[in-house]
PDB file of C-alpha atoms in Angstrom:
ATOM      1  CA  MET Z 157      18.829   7.050   6.641  1.00  0.00           C
ATOM      2  CA  THR Z 158      16.147   9.571   7.473  1.00  0.00           C
ATOM      3  CA  GLU Z 159      13.230  11.128   5.662  1.00  0.00           C
ATOM      4  CA  PRO Z 160      11.982  14.560   6.712  1.00  0.00           C
ATOM      5  CA  ALA Z 161       8.394  14.846   7.855  1.00  0.00           C
ATOM      6  CA  LEU Z 162       6.045  17.539   6.635  1.00  0.00           C
ATOM      7  CA  ASP Z 163       4.143  19.657   9.133  1.00  0.00           C
ATOM      8  CA  LEU Z 164       0.707  20.027   7.576  1.00  0.00           C
ATOM      9  CA  VAL Z 165      -2.740  21.039   8.773  1.00  0.00           C
ATOM     10  CA  VAL Z 166      -6.185  19.552   8.271  1.00  0.00           C
ATOM     11  CA  ALA Z 167      -7.879  21.742   5.669  1.00  0.00           C
ATOM     12  CA  GLY Z 168     -11.119  19.794   5.496  1.00  0.00           C
ATOM     13  CA  ARG Z 169     -12.892  16.718   6.779  1.00  0.00           C
ATOM     14  CA  ARG Z 170     -16.098  15.043   5.754  1.00  0.00           C
ATOM     15  CA  ARG Z 171     -17.867  11.750   6.122  1.00  0.00           C
ATOM     16  CA  ALA Z 172     -17.119   9.709   3.005  1.00  0.00           C
ATOM     17  CA  ALA Z 173     -19.170   6.662   4.078  1.00  0.00           C
ATOM     18  CA  ASP Z 174     -20.249   4.876   7.238  1.00  0.00           C
ATOM     19  CA  GLY Z 175     -17.116   4.753   9.379  1.00  0.00           C
ATOM     20  CA  VAL Z 176     -14.940   6.437   6.745  1.00  0.00           C
ATOM     21  CA  LEU Z 177     -13.528   9.934   7.158  1.00  0.00           C
ATOM     22  CA  ALA Z 178     -12.077  11.873   4.218  1.00  0.00           C
ATOM     23  CA  LEU Z 179      -9.357  14.283   5.358  1.00  0.00           C
ATOM     24  CA  THR Z 180      -7.871  17.031   3.209  1.00  0.00           C
ATOM     25  CA  LEU Z 181      -4.358  18.120   4.170  1.00  0.00           C
ATOM     26  CA  ARG Z 182      -2.401  21.226   3.136  1.00  0.00           C
ATOM     27  CA  HIS Z 183       0.746  23.133   4.019  1.00  0.00           C
ATOM     28  CA  PRO Z 184       0.065  25.824   6.682  1.00  0.00           C
ATOM     29  CA  ALA Z 185       1.448  28.462   4.290  1.00  0.00           C
ATOM     30  CA  ASP Z 186      -0.389  26.888   1.354  1.00  0.00           C
ATOM     31  CA  GLU Z 187       2.887  25.919  -0.303  1.00  0.00           C
ATOM     32  CA  GLU Z 188       3.089  23.172  -2.891  1.00  0.00           C
ATOM     33  CA  LEU Z 189       3.276  19.606  -1.598  1.00  0.00           C
ATOM     34  CA  PRO Z 190       5.554  16.910  -3.044  1.00  0.00           C
ATOM     35  CA  ALA Z 191       4.437  15.401  -6.327  1.00  0.00           C
ATOM     36  CA  TRP Z 192       2.892  11.933  -6.357  1.00  0.00           C
ATOM     37  CA  ARG Z 193       1.342   9.425  -8.746  1.00  0.00           C
ATOM     38  CA  PRO Z 194      -1.682   7.106  -8.423  1.00  0.00           C
ATOM     39  CA  GLY Z 195      -1.055   4.315  -5.926  1.00  0.00           C
ATOM     40  CA  ALA Z 196       1.039   6.443  -3.550  1.00  0.00           C
ATOM     41  CA  HIS Z 197       0.522   6.567   0.201  1.00  0.00           C
ATOM     42  CA  VAL Z 198       1.715   8.747   3.060  1.00  0.00           C
ATOM     43  CA  ASP Z 199       2.542   8.023   6.684  1.00  0.00           C
ATOM     44  CA  LEU Z 200       0.667   9.895   9.389  1.00  0.00           C
ATOM     45  CA  LEU Z 201       2.948  10.316  12.397  1.00  0.00           C
ATOM     46  CA  LEU Z 202       0.544  10.234  15.324  1.00  0.00           C
ATOM     47  CA  PRO Z 203       1.132  10.647  19.075  1.00  0.00           C
ATOM     48  CA  ALA Z 204       2.610   7.819  21.147  1.00  0.00           C
ATOM     49  CA  GLY Z 205       4.833   6.787  18.266  1.00  0.00           C
ATOM     50  CA  ARG Z 206       1.981   5.477  16.145  1.00  0.00           C
ATOM     51  CA  VAL Z 207       2.554   5.526  12.382  1.00  0.00           C
ATOM     52  CA  ARG Z 208      -0.287   4.766   9.994  1.00  0.00           C
ATOM     53  CA  GLN Z 209      -0.252   4.536   6.207  1.00  0.00           C
ATOM     54  CA  TYR Z 210      -3.079   5.992   4.112  1.00  0.00           C
ATOM     55  CA  SER Z 211      -3.429   6.052   0.342  1.00  0.00           C
ATOM     56  CA  LEU Z 212      -3.670   9.386  -1.403  1.00  0.00           C
ATOM     57  CA  CYS Z 213      -7.029   9.559  -3.171  1.00  0.00           C
ATOM     58  CA  SER Z 214      -7.111  13.098  -4.528  1.00  0.00           C
ATOM     59  CA  ASP Z 215      -5.971  14.565  -7.834  1.00  0.00           C
ATOM     60  CA  PRO Z 216      -2.186  14.289  -8.319  1.00  0.00           C
ATOM     61  CA  ALA Z 217      -2.324  17.499 -10.363  1.00  0.00           C
ATOM     62  CA  ASP Z 218      -3.423  19.439  -7.253  1.00  0.00           C
ATOM     63  CA  ARG Z 219      -0.078  20.174  -5.599  1.00  0.00           C
ATOM     64  CA  ARG Z 220      -1.625  22.103  -2.686  1.00  0.00           C
ATOM     65  CA  ARG Z 221      -4.077  19.556  -1.332  1.00  0.00           C
ATOM     66  CA  TRP Z 222      -3.790  15.894  -0.381  1.00  0.00           C
ATOM     67  CA  ARG Z 223      -6.797  13.754   0.479  1.00  0.00           C
ATOM     68  CA  ILE Z 224      -6.804  10.513   2.426  1.00  0.00           C
ATOM     69  CA  ALA Z 225      -9.634   8.225   3.507  1.00  0.00           C
ATOM     70  CA  VAL Z 226      -9.515   6.752   7.010  1.00  0.00           C
ATOM     71  CA  LEU Z 227     -11.663   3.801   8.024  1.00  0.00           C
ATOM     72  CA  ARG Z 228     -12.327   3.599  11.766  1.00  0.00           C
ATOM     73  CA  GLU Z 229     -10.938   0.144  12.494  1.00  0.00           C
ATOM     74  CA  ARG Z 230     -12.966  -1.903  14.937  1.00  0.00           C
ATOM     75  CA  GLY Z 231     -10.579  -3.525  17.365  1.00  0.00           C
ATOM     76  CA  GLY Z 232      -7.652  -1.593  15.894  1.00  0.00           C
ATOM     77  CA  ARG Z 233      -4.634  -0.230  17.721  1.00  0.00           C
ATOM     78  CA  GLY Z 234      -6.011   3.274  18.112  1.00  0.00           C
ATOM     79  CA  GLY Z 235      -4.546   5.066  15.110  1.00  0.00           C
ATOM     80  CA  SER Z 236      -7.718   5.390  13.062  1.00  0.00           C
ATOM     81  CA  ALA Z 237      -9.738   6.306  16.163  1.00  0.00           C
ATOM     82  CA  TYR Z 238      -7.295   9.127  16.889  1.00  0.00           C
ATOM     83  CA  VAL Z 239      -7.673  10.472  13.349  1.00  0.00           C
ATOM     84  CA  HIS Z 240     -11.469  10.372  13.603  1.00  0.00           C
ATOM     85  CA  ASP Z 241     -11.669  11.852  17.100  1.00  0.00           C
ATOM     86  CA  HIS Z 242      -8.725  14.250  17.413  1.00  0.00           C
ATOM     87  CA  LEU Z 243      -7.981  15.824  14.030  1.00  0.00           C
ATOM     88  CA  PRO Z 244     -10.503  18.615  13.439  1.00  0.00           C
ATOM     89  CA  VAL Z 245     -10.123  21.235  10.731  1.00  0.00           C
ATOM     90  CA  GLY Z 246      -7.066  23.328  11.542  1.00  0.00           C
ATOM     91  CA  ALA Z 247      -5.338  20.599  13.552  1.00  0.00           C
ATOM     92  CA  PRO Z 248      -1.619  20.106  12.868  1.00  0.00           C
ATOM     93  CA  VAL Z 249      -0.505  16.714  11.591  1.00  0.00           C
ATOM     94  CA  ARG Z 250       2.935  15.380  10.726  1.00  0.00           C
ATOM     95  CA  VAL Z 251       3.152  13.468   7.454  1.00  0.00           C
ATOM     96  CA  ARG Z 252       5.973  11.512   5.851  1.00  0.00           C
ATOM     97  CA  GLY Z 253       6.118  10.618   2.175  1.00  0.00           C
ATOM     98  CA  PRO Z 254       4.655  10.148  -0.320  1.00  0.00           C
ATOM     99  CA  ARG Z 255       6.024   6.821  -1.520  1.00  0.00           C
ATOM    100  CA  ASN Z 256       4.607   4.371  -4.005  1.00  0.00           C
ATOM    101  CA  ALA Z 257       4.759   0.569  -3.940  1.00  0.00           C
ATOM    102  CA  PHE Z 258       1.534   0.196  -5.955  1.00  0.00           C
ATOM    103  CA  ALA Z 259       2.330   2.257  -9.019  1.00  0.00           C
ATOM    104  CA  LEU Z 260       0.028   2.402 -12.030  1.00  0.00           C
ATOM    105  CA  HIS Z 261       1.954   1.235 -15.082  1.00  0.00           C
ATOM    106  CA  PRO Z 262       1.020   2.326 -18.615  1.00  0.00           C
ATOM    107  CA  ALA Z 263      -1.273  -0.090 -20.440  1.00  0.00           C
ATOM    108  CA  PRO Z 264      -3.968   0.077 -23.116  1.00  0.00           C
ATOM    109  CA  ARG Z 265      -6.419  -1.880 -20.943  1.00  0.00           C
ATOM    110  CA  TYR Z 266      -7.079  -2.155 -17.195  1.00  0.00           C
ATOM    111  CA  ARG Z 267      -9.352  -4.161 -14.952  1.00  0.00           C
ATOM    112  CA  PHE Z 268      -9.661  -2.597 -11.503  1.00  0.00           C
ATOM    113  CA  VAL Z 269     -11.086  -4.392  -8.458  1.00  0.00           C
ATOM    114  CA  ALA Z 270     -11.655  -2.702  -5.096  1.00  0.00           C
ATOM    115  CA  GLY Z 271     -13.171  -3.837  -1.828  1.00  0.00           C
ATOM    116  CA  GLY Z 272     -14.236  -1.475   0.949  1.00  0.00           C
ATOM    117  CA  ILE Z 273     -11.598   1.117   1.825  1.00  0.00           C
ATOM    118  CA  GLY Z 274      -9.464  -0.395  -0.942  1.00  0.00           C
ATOM    119  CA  ILE Z 275     -11.172   2.045  -3.276  1.00  0.00           C
ATOM    120  CA  ALA Z 276      -8.841   4.805  -2.015  1.00  0.00           C
ATOM    121  CA  PRO Z 277      -5.726   4.021  -4.110  1.00  0.00           C
ATOM    122  CA  ILE Z 278      -7.874   2.857  -7.035  1.00  0.00           C
ATOM    123  CA  LEU Z 279      -9.761   6.167  -7.317  1.00  0.00           C
ATOM    124  CA  PRO Z 280      -6.887   8.200  -8.814  1.00  0.00           C
ATOM    125  CA  MET Z 281      -5.945   5.198 -10.943  1.00  0.00           C
ATOM    126  CA  VAL Z 282      -9.274   5.119 -12.760  1.00  0.00           C
ATOM    127  CA  ALA Z 283      -9.042   8.878 -13.272  1.00  0.00           C
ATOM    128  CA  ALA Z 284      -5.588   8.468 -14.819  1.00  0.00           C
ATOM    129  CA  ALA Z 285      -6.693   5.536 -16.987  1.00  0.00           C
ATOM    130  CA  ASP Z 286      -9.708   7.498 -18.178  1.00  0.00           C
ATOM    131  CA  ALA Z 287      -7.629  10.584 -18.966  1.00  0.00           C
ATOM    132  CA  ALA Z 288      -5.195   8.421 -20.937  1.00  0.00           C
ATOM    133  CA  GLY Z 289      -8.029   7.018 -23.061  1.00  0.00           C
ATOM    134  CA  ALA Z 290      -7.440   3.449 -21.881  1.00  0.00           C
ATOM    135  CA  ASP Z 291     -10.037   0.698 -21.982  1.00  0.00           C
ATOM    136  CA  TRP Z 292     -10.846   0.215 -18.305  1.00  0.00           C
ATOM    137  CA  SER Z 293     -13.531  -0.971 -15.915  1.00  0.00           C
ATOM    138  CA  LEU Z 294     -13.909  -1.109 -12.143  1.00  0.00           C
ATOM    139  CA  LEU Z 295     -15.658  -3.675  -9.972  1.00  0.00           C
ATOM    140  CA  TYR Z 296     -16.212  -2.195  -6.501  1.00  0.00           C
ATOM    141  CA  GLY Z 297     -17.610  -4.291  -3.660  1.00  0.00           C
ATOM    142  CA  GLY Z 298     -18.555  -3.452  -0.085  1.00  0.00           C
ATOM    143  CA  ARG Z 299     -20.692  -4.646   2.794  1.00  0.00           C
ATOM    144  CA  THR Z 300     -23.425  -2.077   2.218  1.00  0.00           C
ATOM    145  CA  ARG Z 301     -23.915   0.840  -0.136  1.00  0.00           C
ATOM    146  CA  ALA Z 302     -23.717   3.260   2.798  1.00  0.00           C
ATOM    147  CA  ALA Z 303     -20.304   1.853   3.744  1.00  0.00           C
ATOM    148  CA  MET Z 304     -18.839   2.389   0.262  1.00  0.00           C
ATOM    149  CA  SER Z 305     -16.833   5.587  -0.203  1.00  0.00           C
ATOM    150  CA  PHE Z 306     -16.724   7.943  -3.187  1.00  0.00           C
ATOM    151  CA  THR Z 307     -19.626   6.333  -5.061  1.00  0.00           C
ATOM    152  CA  GLY Z 308     -20.800   9.806  -6.053  1.00  0.00           C
ATOM    153  CA  GLU Z 309     -17.487  10.580  -7.722  1.00  0.00           C
ATOM    154  CA  LEU Z 310     -17.482   7.214  -9.463  1.00  0.00           C
ATOM    155  CA  ALA Z 311     -21.010   7.702 -10.819  1.00  0.00           C
ATOM    156  CA  GLY Z 312     -19.629  10.091 -13.419  1.00  0.00           C
ATOM    157  CA  TYR Z 313     -17.915   7.193 -15.188  1.00  0.00           C
ATOM    158  CA  GLY Z 314     -21.219   5.523 -16.000  1.00  0.00           C
ATOM    159  CA  ASP Z 315     -21.314   1.800 -16.699  1.00  0.00           C
ATOM    160  CA  ARG Z 316     -17.535   1.461 -16.577  1.00  0.00           C
ATOM    161  CA  VAL Z 317     -18.005   1.196 -12.806  1.00  0.00           C
ATOM    162  CA  ALA Z 318     -19.999  -1.615 -11.200  1.00  0.00           C
ATOM    163  CA  VAL Z 319     -20.869  -0.934  -7.547  1.00  0.00           C
ATOM    164  CA  VAL Z 320     -21.783  -4.181  -5.765  1.00  0.00           C
ATOM    165  CA  PRO Z 321     -23.048  -3.877  -2.151  1.00  0.00           C
ATOM    166  CA  GLN Z 322     -22.994  -7.344  -0.628  1.00  0.00           C
ATOM    167  CA  ASP Z 323     -26.305  -6.930   1.214  1.00  0.00           C
ATOM    168  CA  GLU Z 324     -28.035  -6.144  -2.091  1.00  0.00           C
ATOM    169  CA  SER Z 325     -26.217  -8.246  -4.679  1.00  0.00           C
ATOM    170  CA  GLY Z 326     -23.940 -10.699  -2.885  1.00  0.00           C
ATOM    171  CA  LEU Z 327     -20.229 -10.962  -3.521  1.00  0.00           C
ATOM    172  CA  PRO Z 328     -18.769  -9.387  -6.668  1.00  0.00           C
ATOM    173  CA  ASP Z 329     -18.640 -11.744  -9.651  1.00  0.00           C
ATOM    174  CA  LEU Z 330     -14.946 -11.533 -10.407  1.00  0.00           C
ATOM    175  CA  ALA Z 331     -14.524 -13.931 -13.320  1.00  0.00           C
ATOM    176  CA  PRO Z 332     -16.706 -12.092 -15.873  1.00  0.00           C
ATOM    177  CA  HIS Z 333     -15.145  -8.797 -14.887  1.00  0.00           C
ATOM    178  CA  LEU Z 334     -11.578 -10.010 -15.366  1.00  0.00           C
ATOM    179  CA  GLY Z 335     -12.356 -12.089 -18.445  1.00  0.00           C
ATOM    180  CA  ALA Z 336      -9.788 -14.209 -20.236  1.00  0.00           C
ATOM    181  CA  PRO Z 337      -6.070 -13.444 -19.913  1.00  0.00           C
ATOM    182  CA  ARG Z 338      -4.880 -10.806 -22.355  1.00  0.00           C
ATOM    183  CA  PRO Z 339      -1.307  -9.617 -22.860  1.00  0.00           C
ATOM    184  CA  ASP Z 340      -2.435  -5.972 -23.121  1.00  0.00           C
ATOM    185  CA  THR Z 341      -4.281  -5.924 -19.775  1.00  0.00           C
ATOM    186  CA  LEU Z 342      -3.141  -5.065 -16.265  1.00  0.00           C
ATOM    187  CA  VAL Z 343      -5.212  -5.936 -13.188  1.00  0.00           C
ATOM    188  CA  TYR Z 344      -5.101  -3.708 -10.093  1.00  0.00           C
ATOM    189  CA  CYS Z 345      -6.762  -4.888  -6.901  1.00  0.00           C
ATOM    190  CA  CYS Z 346      -6.917  -3.488  -3.377  1.00  0.00           C
ATOM    191  CA  GLY Z 347      -9.111  -4.613  -0.500  1.00  0.00           C
ATOM    192  CA  PRO Z 348      -9.516  -7.334   2.125  1.00  0.00           C
ATOM    193  CA  ALA Z 349      -7.395 -10.471   1.930  1.00  0.00           C
ATOM    194  CA  PRO Z 350     -10.153 -12.851   0.717  1.00  0.00           C
ATOM    195  CA  LEU Z 351     -10.826 -10.568  -2.246  1.00  0.00           C
ATOM    196  CA  LEU Z 352      -7.147 -10.311  -3.143  1.00  0.00           C
ATOM    197  CA  ASP Z 353      -6.685 -14.048  -2.850  1.00  0.00           C
ATOM    198  CA  ALA Z 354      -9.703 -14.692  -5.077  1.00  0.00           C
ATOM    199  CA  VAL Z 355      -8.428 -12.292  -7.740  1.00  0.00           C
ATOM    200  CA  ALA Z 356      -4.937 -13.804  -7.549  1.00  0.00           C
ATOM    201  CA  GLY Z 357      -6.411 -17.265  -8.029  1.00  0.00           C
ATOM    202  CA  LEU Z 358      -8.249 -16.167 -11.158  1.00  0.00           C
ATOM    203  CA  CYS Z 359      -5.128 -14.459 -12.493  1.00  0.00           C
ATOM    204  CA  GLY Z 360      -2.900 -17.484 -11.957  1.00  0.00           C
ATOM    205  CA  SER Z 361      -2.737 -18.174 -15.706  1.00  0.00           C
ATOM    206  CA  TRP Z 362      -2.304 -14.536 -16.730  1.00  0.00           C
ATOM    207  CA  PRO Z 363       1.033 -13.239 -18.063  1.00  0.00           C
ATOM    208  CA  ALA Z 364       3.673 -12.564 -15.424  1.00  0.00           C
ATOM    209  CA  GLY Z 365       3.366  -9.057 -14.038  1.00  0.00           C
ATOM    210  CA  ALA Z 366      -0.257  -8.590 -15.065  1.00  0.00           C
ATOM    211  CA  LEU Z 367      -1.612  -8.579 -11.508  1.00  0.00           C
ATOM    212  CA  HIS Z 368      -0.825  -5.774  -9.071  1.00  0.00           C
ATOM    213  CA  THR Z 369      -2.214  -5.867  -5.533  1.00  0.00           C
ATOM    214  CA  GLU Z 370      -1.929  -3.831  -2.360  1.00  0.00           C
ATOM    215  CA  ARG Z 371      -2.646  -5.346   1.029  1.00  0.00           C
ATOM    216  CA  PHE Z 372      -3.573  -3.547   4.216  1.00  0.00           C
ATOM    217  CA  GLN Z 373      -2.621  -6.559   6.327  1.00  0.00           C
ATOM    218  CA  PRO Z 374       0.166  -9.132   5.980  1.00  0.00           C
ATOM    219  CA  ARG Z 375      -0.548 -12.420   4.276  1.00  0.00           C
ATOM    220  CA  THR Z 376      -1.556 -15.057   6.784  1.00  0.00           C
ATOM    221  CA  SER Z 377      -1.483 -18.087   4.482  1.00  0.00           C
ATOM    222  CA  PRO Z 378       1.560 -18.595   2.268  1.00  0.00           C
ATOM    223  CA  ASP Z 379      -0.391 -21.036   0.126  1.00  0.00           C
ATOM    224  CA  ALA Z 380      -3.522 -18.947  -0.244  1.00  0.00           C
ATOM    225  CA  SER Z 381      -3.131 -18.425  -3.968  1.00  0.00           C
ATOM    226  CA  PRO Z 382      -0.610 -18.591  -6.811  1.00  0.00           C
ATOM    227  CA  ASP Z 383       0.724 -15.097  -6.202  1.00  0.00           C
ATOM    228  CA  THR Z 384       1.334 -15.706  -2.508  1.00  0.00           C
ATOM    229  CA  SER Z 385       2.872 -19.178  -2.674  1.00  0.00           C
ATOM    230  CA  ARG Z 386       6.450 -19.225  -1.403  1.00  0.00           C
ATOM    231  CA  ASP Z 387       8.740 -21.481   0.547  1.00  0.00           C
ATOM    232  CA  THR Z 388      10.175 -19.611   3.505  1.00  0.00           C
ATOM    233  CA  GLY Z 389      13.053 -21.068   5.428  1.00  0.00           C
ATOM    234  CA  PRO Z 390      13.456 -21.518   9.191  1.00  0.00           C
ATOM    235  CA  ASP Z 391      14.366 -18.672  11.507  1.00  0.00           C
ATOM    236  CA  HIS Z 392      18.120 -19.152  11.819  1.00  0.00           C
ATOM    237  CA  ALA Z 393      20.903 -16.770  12.773  1.00  0.00           C
ATOM    238  CA  PHE Z 394      22.992 -15.213  10.017  1.00  0.00           C
ATOM    239  CA  GLU Z 395      25.710 -12.624   9.390  1.00  0.00           C
ATOM    240  CA  LEU Z 396      24.669  -9.197   8.168  1.00  0.00           C
ATOM    241  CA  VAL Z 397      27.156  -6.895   6.460  1.00  0.00           C
ATOM    242  CA  LEU Z 398      26.339  -3.198   6.134  1.00  0.00           C
ATOM    243  CA  ALA Z 399      28.114  -2.241   2.901  1.00  0.00           C
ATOM    244  CA  ARG Z 400      28.242   1.523   3.421  1.00  0.00           C
ATOM    245  CA  SER Z 401      29.979   1.330   6.789  1.00  0.00           C
ATOM    246  CA  GLY Z 402      31.646  -2.060   6.477  1.00  0.00           C
ATOM    247  CA  ARG Z 403      30.121  -3.144   9.782  1.00  0.00           C
ATOM    248  CA  THR Z 404      29.202  -6.767  10.377  1.00  0.00           C
ATOM    249  CA  LEU Z 405      26.294  -7.626  12.662  1.00  0.00           C
ATOM    250  CA  ALA Z 406      24.911 -10.912  13.897  1.00  0.00           C
ATOM    251  CA  VAL Z 407      21.186 -11.333  13.323  1.00  0.00           C
ATOM    252  CA  PRO Z 408      19.877 -13.842  15.877  1.00  0.00           C
ATOM    253  CA  ALA Z 409      17.125 -16.303  15.064  1.00  0.00           C
ATOM    254  CA  ASP Z 410      14.628 -14.454  17.227  1.00  0.00           C
ATOM    255  CA  ALA Z 411      15.229 -10.919  15.904  1.00  0.00           C
ATOM    256  CA  SER Z 412      14.560  -9.213  12.597  1.00  0.00           C
ATOM    257  CA  VAL Z 413      17.089  -7.439  10.403  1.00  0.00           C
ATOM    258  CA  LEU Z 414      15.321  -4.189  11.246  1.00  0.00           C
ATOM    259  CA  ASP Z 415      15.584  -4.798  14.986  1.00  0.00           C
ATOM    260  CA  THR Z 416      19.242  -5.730  14.646  1.00  0.00           C
ATOM    261  CA  VAL Z 417      20.352  -2.673  12.688  1.00  0.00           C
ATOM    262  CA  ARG Z 418      18.354  -0.311  14.902  1.00  0.00           C
ATOM    263  CA  ALA Z 419      19.888  -1.878  18.024  1.00  0.00           C
ATOM    264  CA  ALA Z 420      23.283  -1.151  16.459  1.00  0.00           C
ATOM    265  CA  GLY Z 421      22.379   2.535  16.130  1.00  0.00           C
ATOM    266  CA  VAL Z 422      21.771   2.533  12.381  1.00  0.00           C
ATOM    267  CA  GLU Z 423      19.015   4.902  11.284  1.00  0.00           C
ATOM    268  CA  VAL Z 424      16.635   3.287   8.803  1.00  0.00           C
ATOM    269  CA  LEU Z 425      13.169   4.170   7.609  1.00  0.00           C
ATOM    270  CA  PHE Z 426      10.382   1.853   8.701  1.00  0.00           C
ATOM    271  CA  SER Z 427       6.695   2.030   9.408  1.00  0.00           C
ATOM    272  CA  CYS Z 428       4.325  -0.948   9.431  1.00  0.00           C
ATOM    273  CA  THR Z 429       6.825  -3.644  10.611  1.00  0.00           C
ATOM    274  CA  GLU Z 430       4.557  -6.168   8.859  1.00  0.00           C
ATOM    275  CA  GLY Z 431       5.946  -6.178   5.330  1.00  0.00           C
ATOM    276  CA  THR Z 432       3.009  -4.365   3.761  1.00  0.00           C
ATOM    277  CA  CYS Z 433       4.005  -0.709   3.290  1.00  0.00           C
ATOM    278  CA  GLY Z 434       7.411  -0.868   1.600  1.00  0.00           C
ATOM    279  CA  THR Z 435       8.988   1.837   3.762  1.00  0.00           C
ATOM    280  CA  CYS Z 436      11.939  -0.321   4.845  1.00  0.00           C
ATOM    281  CA  GLU Z 437      12.737  -1.727   1.379  1.00  0.00           C
ATOM    282  CA  THR Z 438      16.512  -2.119   1.117  1.00  0.00           C
ATOM    283  CA  ASP Z 439      18.832  -3.124  -1.726  1.00  0.00           C
ATOM    284  CA  VAL Z 440      20.507  -6.533  -1.405  1.00  0.00           C
ATOM    285  CA  LEU Z 441      24.113  -6.583  -2.655  1.00  0.00           C
ATOM    286  CA  GLU Z 442      25.029 -10.176  -1.781  1.00  0.00           C
ATOM    287  CA  GLY Z 443      23.199 -13.190  -0.403  1.00  0.00           C
ATOM    288  CA  THR Z 444      19.746 -14.677  -0.952  1.00  0.00           C
ATOM    289  CA  PRO Z 445      16.804 -13.055   0.830  1.00  0.00           C
ATOM    290  CA  ASP Z 446      14.122 -15.160   2.468  1.00  0.00           C
ATOM    291  CA  HIS Z 447      11.165 -12.995   1.399  1.00  0.00           C
ATOM    292  CA  ARG Z 448       8.285 -12.816   3.876  1.00  0.00           C
ATOM    293  CA  ASP Z 449       6.643  -9.565   2.846  1.00  0.00           C
ATOM    294  CA  SER Z 450       3.215  -9.080   1.298  1.00  0.00           C
ATOM    295  CA  LEU Z 451       4.369  -6.586  -1.301  1.00  0.00           C
ATOM    296  CA  LEU Z 452       6.960  -7.831  -3.786  1.00  0.00           C
ATOM    297  CA  THR Z 453       5.869  -9.604  -6.947  1.00  0.00           C
ATOM    298  CA  GLU Z 454       7.086 -13.116  -7.703  1.00  0.00           C
ATOM    299  CA  GLU Z 455       9.459 -11.684 -10.311  1.00  0.00           C
ATOM    300  CA  GLU Z 456      10.909  -9.274  -7.746  1.00  0.00           C
ATOM    301  CA  ARG Z 457      11.319 -12.107  -5.252  1.00  0.00           C
ATOM    302  CA  GLN Z 458      13.183 -14.188  -7.803  1.00  0.00           C
ATOM    303  CA  ALA Z 459      15.465 -11.272  -8.666  1.00  0.00           C
ATOM    304  CA  GLY Z 460      16.433 -11.034  -4.995  1.00  0.00           C
ATOM    305  CA  ASP Z 461      17.931  -7.563  -5.289  1.00  0.00           C
ATOM    306  CA  THR Z 462      15.706  -5.915  -2.705  1.00  0.00           C
ATOM    307  CA  MET Z 463      13.953  -6.938   0.527  1.00  0.00           C
ATOM    308  CA  MET Z 464      11.744  -5.649   3.323  1.00  0.00           C
ATOM    309  CA  ILE Z 465      14.021  -5.786   6.350  1.00  0.00           C
ATOM    310  CA  CYS Z 466      11.176  -5.658   8.867  1.00  0.00           C
ATOM    311  CA  VAL Z 467      10.098  -9.239   8.119  1.00  0.00           C
ATOM    312  CA  SER Z 468      12.369 -10.873   5.527  1.00  0.00           C
ATOM    313  CA  ARG Z 469      15.498 -12.793   6.430  1.00  0.00           C
ATOM    314  CA  CYS Z 470      18.401 -14.652   4.774  1.00  0.00           C
ATOM    315  CA  ARG Z 471      18.306 -18.113   3.233  1.00  0.00           C
ATOM    316  CA  GLY Z 472      22.030 -18.631   3.748  1.00  0.00           C
ATOM    317  CA  THR Z 473      24.556 -17.573   6.345  1.00  0.00           C
ATOM    318  CA  ARG Z 474      25.529 -14.122   5.044  1.00  0.00           C
ATOM    319  CA  LEU Z 475      23.660 -11.130   3.688  1.00  0.00           C
ATOM    320  CA  VAL Z 476      25.122  -7.842   2.432  1.00  0.00           C
ATOM    321  CA  LEU Z 477      22.777  -4.859   2.370  1.00  0.00           C
ATOM    322  CA  ASP Z 478      23.125  -1.332   1.045  1.00  0.00           C
ATOM    323  CA  LEU Z 479      23.104   0.204   4.514  1.00  0.00           C
TER     324      LEU Z 479
END
């Protein structure tokens, strides 16, 4: 299973906020790029085998330009630093995607919450909600006003957007923004883990499927909030059947499904290896997955018909995947 990469060039770059670089990408022949919808991200294939995911934050109607926002990560693994330091205008860059695990679903009413660089996937969402005539509002928090990206673009929405720099106003007041649970309302949240956990806690009594979140880092506490609570089993060995080829592999207790199939020479798409990007999502044909990702909803976990093979395992002794 392979996915072709696009060879693009950097068409523009500007400082979007302190430590945040906005990059515009285009095809070298100015051809149309693949279509996408709000919530989508792309993989940047960087030197030394580094792959980094960045949300598209431009206008989906513009098929010739993609924009991403890249925060220089302090203490990161070097991917964001490479983007900041080695991708000038005109530089070639390989990109894979787009794909969308944070899709905006139709609704008459939305409550958006963003923290820091988490504004990137939310930006095209509010534009789509506004164009659709939905009732929506955005609560956007950050450390300082200077560190908050795209505030100029958001200013055009008036009082539907509340910008809350922590050094000026403290932490965002989530409860009044979200309000009481309503069956016509969807909540979309992206940002640091404490923000997502706080929103999930407040949405614990909301209708199933109302809350949609995207994490940049894997969950570290399974019991952090109602939407992250799950009972994972021990790391035991199990049998893995690849339905398309009929091959049977043994997944040891100390190796992932992804590692096992790759060691067997099976080509699969993967990227983050942390269960956050959705690249390695695979259909489950038989068996019960032991979900350990930070992406699937509780309803999707219960259905058990798909799993992230980079981190999730098997609750029983045999798993059949569509590979």
